[in-house]
Amino acid sequence: MQPVFFGLLLSMYLVTVLGNLLIILAVSSDSHLHTPMYFFLSNLSLADIGFISTTVPKMLINIQTHSRVISYVGCLTQMSLFSIFGCMDDMLLTVMAYDRYVAICHPLQCTVIMNPRLCGFLVSVCFLVSLLDSQLHNLIALQFIYFRDVEIANFFCDPSQLLDLSCTNILTNNIVMYFTGAIFGFFPVSGILFFYYKIIFSILRIPSSGGMYKAFSTCGSHLSVVCLFYGTGLAVYLGSAVSSSPKKSMVASVMYTFVTPMLNPFIYSLRNRDIKSALWRLHSRMV
């Protein structure tokens, strides 16, 4: 089954990278898409490319070489990059919810509030917070110096499982995991729920059904990605602290490391006329 598994993984990886690159090219090449929503979407696509590229290429090499060994430095590097890009996805989804809240609840002030300077600032904050999250994991993992012949019950250096291998107190590890889970899980999800509560309350006051449908349709793609990403990600991260079943964690890990980045371009392009039009114009220019 190894050749079949290799072909499946390679196909999923190429589809993910190509799909997200197409969104980045469409947004950057079409002036109609130079808006905050598509600016954040292109950054999300870039983070998705980095997110899946931290795990899949190493897996493909392992399958070809029939080796599952990873070096100490390689493991920490993979964990750091995985944390950075995963947290970037996390924070960008929250920022995109805020953008939808401003666009729907404050349409007249939208261009003033969501100006290019603020958009760039929000993306910079997302990156800096992601870097902080990565360093928090590294500080714990670096205390574990006996990495020789250690088995990780996953297909990559999962931060939550590396913390379980740490030499520090288990209570300390659980505190760190729940703290980071709260900062990068609970608060972003709470923010998204708050923004959508305001959005729904504002949409219900629209008199025409056509206007309500149009407002809801701009949020459908974002909500789908949020449910897919947060549902699987939080299940793995917080579940490892209360459950010792590696199989359940591995299945959920596959969902949010492979499936979510691959589905994001399809969710946003198939449900979005602007993206489909931009991709068609890009194809026409290339032809």
Coordinates of C-alpha atoms in Angstrom, one line a residue:
M1 CA 0.0 0.0 0.0
Q2 CA 3.0 2.3 0.3
P3 CA 3.0 3.4 -3.4
V4 CA -0.8 4.1 -3.3
F5 CA -0.3 6.0 0.0
F6 CA 2.6 8.0 -1.6
G7 CA 0.5 8.9 -4.7
L8 CA -2.5 9.9 -2.6
L9 CA -0.4 12.2 -0.3
L10 CA 1.5 13.7 -3.3
S11 CA -1.8 14.4 -5.1
M12 CA -3.3 16.1 -2.0
Y13 CA -0.2 18.2 -1.5
L14 CA 0.0 19.3 -5.1
V15 CA -3.8 20.2 -5.2
T16 CA -3.4 22.1 -1.9
V17 CA -0.4 24.1 -3.1
L18 CA -1.8 24.8 -6.5
G19 CA -5.2 25.8 -5.2
N20 CA -3.9 28.2 -2.7
L21 CA -1.4 29.6 -5.2
L22 CA -4.2 30.3 -7.7
I23 CA -6.1 32.3 -5.0
I24 CA -3.0 34.3 -4.2
L25 CA -2.4 35.0 -8.0
A26 CA -6.0 35.8 -8.5
V27 CA -6.1 38.3 -5.6
S28 CA -2.8 40.0 -6.5
S29 CA -3.5 40.3 -10.2
D30 CA -7.1 41.5 -10.1
S31 CA -7.7 45.1 -8.9
H32 CA -11.3 44.3 -8.1
L33 CA -10.1 42.0 -5.3
H34 CA -7.8 44.5 -3.7
T35 CA -10.1 44.7 -0.6
P36 CA -9.5 43.7 3.0
M37 CA -11.4 40.5 2.8
Y38 CA -9.3 39.1 -0.1
F39 CA -6.1 40.5 1.4
F40 CA -6.7 38.4 4.4
L41 CA -7.8 35.5 2.2
S42 CA -4.5 35.6 0.3
N43 CA -2.5 35.6 3.6
L44 CA -4.6 32.6 4.8
S45 CA -3.7 30.8 1.5
L46 CA -0.1 31.6 2.1
A47 CA -0.3 30.3 5.7
D48 CA -2.0 27.1 4.4
I49 CA 0.8 26.4 2.0
G50 CA 3.4 26.7 4.8
F51 CA 1.2 24.7 7.1
I52 CA 0.9 21.6 4.9
S53 CA 4.5 22.0 3.7
T54 CA 5.9 21.4 7.2
T55 CA 4.6 17.8 7.3
V56 CA 3.8 16.3 3.9
P57 CA 7.3 16.6 2.2
K58 CA 8.9 14.8 5.2
M59 CA 6.2 12.1 5.0
L60 CA 6.8 11.6 1.3
I61 CA 10.6 11.3 1.9
N62 CA 9.9 8.8 4.7
I63 CA 7.8 6.6 2.5
Q64 CA 10.3 6.6 -0.3
T65 CA 13.3 5.9 1.9
H66 CA 11.4 3.5 4.2
S67 CA 12.6 5.4 7.2
R68 CA 10.6 7.1 9.9
V69 CA 13.6 8.8 11.7
I70 CA 13.8 12.5 12.2
S71 CA 16.7 14.4 13.8
Y72 CA 16.5 16.4 17.0
V73 CA 17.0 19.7 15.2
G74 CA 14.6 18.6 12.4
C75 CA 11.9 17.7 14.9
L76 CA 12.1 21.1 16.7
T77 CA 12.2 22.9 13.4
Q78 CA 9.1 21.1 12.2
M79 CA 7.3 21.7 15.4
S80 CA 8.2 25.5 15.3
L81 CA 7.1 26.0 11.7
F82 CA 3.9 23.9 12.3
S83 CA 3.1 26.1 15.4
I84 CA 3.7 29.3 13.5
F85 CA 1.6 28.5 10.4
G86 CA -1.1 26.8 12.4
C87 CA -1.4 29.8 14.7
M88 CA -1.4 32.1 11.7
D89 CA -4.4 30.2 10.4
D90 CA -6.0 30.5 13.8
M91 CA -5.5 34.3 14.1
L92 CA -6.3 35.1 10.5
L93 CA -9.7 33.4 10.7
T94 CA -10.5 35.6 13.7
V95 CA -9.3 38.8 11.8
M96 CA -11.5 37.7 8.8
A97 CA -14.5 37.4 11.1
Y98 CA -13.8 41.0 12.4
D99 CA -13.6 42.2 8.7
R100 CA -17.0 40.6 8.0
Y101 CA -18.4 42.3 11.1
V102 CA -17.2 45.7 10.0
A103 CA -18.4 45.2 6.4
I104 CA -21.9 44.1 7.4
C105 CA -22.6 46.1 10.6
H106 CA -20.7 49.3 9.7
P107 CA -20.8 49.4 5.8
L108 CA -20.5 53.2 5.5
Q109 CA -17.4 53.3 7.7
C110 CA -15.9 50.1 6.3
T111 CA -13.3 51.6 4.0
V112 CA -12.2 54.1 6.7
I113 CA -11.9 51.5 9.5
M114 CA -10.4 48.7 7.4
N115 CA -7.7 50.8 5.8
P116 CA -4.5 49.3 4.3
R117 CA -2.5 50.4 7.3
L118 CA -4.8 48.6 9.8
C119 CA -4.9 45.5 7.6
G120 CA -1.1 45.3 7.4
F121 CA -0.9 45.9 11.2
L122 CA -3.4 43.0 11.9
V123 CA -1.4 40.6 9.7
S124 CA 1.8 41.6 11.5
V125 CA 0.2 41.0 14.9
C126 CA -1.0 37.6 13.7
F127 CA 2.6 36.7 12.8
L128 CA 4.1 38.0 16.0
V129 CA 1.6 36.2 18.1
S130 CA 2.3 33.0 16.1
L131 CA 6.0 33.4 16.7
L132 CA 5.3 33.7 20.5
D133 CA 3.2 30.5 20.4
S134 CA 6.1 28.7 18.7
Q135 CA 8.6 29.9 21.2
L136 CA 6.4 28.8 24.1
H137 CA 6.4 25.3 22.7
N138 CA 10.1 25.4 22.1
L139 CA 10.9 26.4 25.7
I140 CA 9.1 23.3 27.0
A141 CA 10.4 20.9 24.4
L142 CA 14.1 22.1 24.7
Q143 CA 14.1 20.8 28.3
F144 CA 13.7 17.3 26.9
I145 CA 17.3 16.3 25.9
Y146 CA 16.9 12.5 25.6
F147 CA 15.5 12.3 22.1
R148 CA 17.3 9.2 21.0
D149 CA 15.1 6.2 20.1
V150 CA 12.0 8.1 21.2
E151 CA 8.7 7.2 19.4
I152 CA 6.1 9.8 18.6
A153 CA 2.7 8.4 18.1
N154 CA 1.9 10.5 15.1
F155 CA 3.1 11.2 11.5
F156 CA 4.9 14.4 12.4
C157 CA 6.4 16.2 15.5
D158 CA 3.0 17.2 16.9
P159 CA 3.6 20.0 19.6
S160 CA 1.0 18.5 22.0
Q161 CA 2.7 15.1 21.9
L162 CA 6.2 16.5 22.2
L163 CA 5.1 18.3 25.4
D164 CA 3.9 14.9 26.8
L165 CA 7.5 13.6 26.3
S166 CA 9.1 16.5 28.1
C167 CA 11.0 15.9 31.3
T168 CA 9.2 18.7 33.1
N169 CA 6.3 18.2 35.5
I170 CA 3.1 16.8 33.9
L171 CA 1.1 19.5 35.7
T172 CA 3.3 22.1 34.2
N173 CA 2.8 20.7 30.7
N174 CA -1.0 20.6 31.1
I175 CA -1.0 24.2 32.4
V176 CA 1.0 25.3 29.3
M177 CA -1.3 23.3 27.0
Y178 CA -4.5 24.7 28.5
F179 CA -3.0 28.2 28.6
T180 CA -2.0 28.2 24.9
G181 CA -5.3 26.4 24.1
A182 CA -7.2 29.3 25.8
I183 CA -5.1 32.1 24.2
F184 CA -5.1 30.6 20.7
G185 CA -8.3 28.6 20.9
F186 CA -10.9 29.9 23.4
F187 CA -10.4 33.6 22.9
P188 CA -10.3 33.5 19.0
V189 CA -13.4 31.3 19.0
S190 CA -15.1 33.6 21.5
G191 CA -14.2 36.6 19.3
I192 CA -15.6 34.9 16.2
L193 CA -18.8 33.9 18.0
F194 CA -19.2 37.5 19.3
F195 CA -18.7 39.0 15.8
Y196 CA -21.2 36.6 14.2
Y197 CA -23.7 37.3 17.0
K198 CA -23.5 41.0 16.0
I199 CA -23.6 40.0 12.3
I200 CA -26.7 37.9 12.6
F201 CA -28.4 40.5 14.8
S202 CA -27.7 43.1 12.1
I203 CA -28.7 40.9 9.2
L204 CA -32.1 40.0 10.8
R205 CA -32.9 43.7 10.7
I206 CA -32.6 43.8 6.9
P207 CA -36.1 44.2 5.4
S208 CA -35.6 42.3 2.1
S209 CA -34.9 38.6 1.9
G210 CA -32.6 39.1 -1.0
G211 CA -30.4 41.4 1.1
M212 CA -30.4 38.9 4.0
Y213 CA -29.3 36.1 1.7
K214 CA -26.5 38.3 0.1
A215 CA -25.2 39.2 3.6
F216 CA -25.3 35.6 4.8
S217 CA -23.6 34.3 1.6
T218 CA -20.5 36.4 2.3
C219 CA -20.0 34.6 5.6
G220 CA -20.8 31.0 4.5
S221 CA -17.3 30.1 3.3
H222 CA -15.6 31.6 6.3
L223 CA -17.9 29.8 8.7
S224 CA -17.3 26.5 6.9
V225 CA -13.5 26.9 7.2
V226 CA -13.8 28.0 10.9
C227 CA -15.8 24.9 11.9
L228 CA -13.5 22.5 10.0
F229 CA -10.2 24.1 11.4
Y230 CA -11.2 24.8 15.0
G231 CA -13.2 21.6 15.5
T232 CA -10.4 19.3 14.5
G233 CA -7.5 21.4 15.8
L234 CA -8.9 21.9 19.3
A235 CA -9.9 18.2 19.5
V236 CA -6.3 17.2 18.9
Y237 CA -4.6 19.8 21.1
L238 CA -6.9 19.7 24.2
G239 CA -7.8 16.0 23.7
S240 CA -4.2 14.9 24.2
A241 CA -4.3 16.3 27.7
V242 CA -7.2 14.2 28.8
S243 CA -7.0 11.2 26.5
S244 CA -4.3 8.6 25.9
S245 CA -5.7 7.3 22.6
P246 CA -3.1 8.0 19.8
K247 CA -5.4 6.7 17.0
K248 CA -8.1 9.4 17.6
S249 CA -5.5 12.1 17.7
M250 CA -3.9 10.9 14.5
V251 CA -7.3 10.9 12.6
A252 CA -8.0 14.4 13.8
S253 CA -4.5 15.4 12.9
V254 CA -5.0 14.2 9.3
M255 CA -8.1 16.3 9.1
Y256 CA -6.6 19.6 10.1
T257 CA -3.2 19.2 8.6
F258 CA -4.2 17.7 5.2
V259 CA -7.9 18.1 4.6
T260 CA -8.5 21.6 5.9
P261 CA -5.8 23.4 3.8
M262 CA -6.8 21.4 0.7
L263 CA -10.5 22.3 1.1
N264 CA -10.0 26.0 1.8
P265 CA -9.4 27.0 -1.9
F266 CA -12.5 25.0 -3.0
I267 CA -14.7 26.4 -0.3
Y268 CA -13.7 30.0 -1.1
S269 CA -13.6 29.7 -4.9
L270 CA -16.7 27.5 -5.5
R271 CA -18.9 29.8 -3.3
N272 CA -17.5 33.1 -4.4
R273 CA -18.3 34.7 -7.8
D274 CA -15.5 37.3 -7.5
I275 CA -12.8 34.6 -7.1
K276 CA -14.3 32.5 -10.0
S277 CA -14.4 35.6 -12.2
A278 CA -10.8 36.6 -11.3
L279 CA -9.6 33.0 -11.9
W280 CA -11.3 33.1 -15.3
R281 CA -9.8 36.4 -16.2
L282 CA -6.3 35.1 -15.1
H283 CA -6.8 32.0 -17.3
S284 CA -7.8 34.1 -20.3
R285 CA -4.7 36.3 -19.9
M286 CA -2.4 33.3 -19.6
V287 CA -4.0 31.7 -22.7

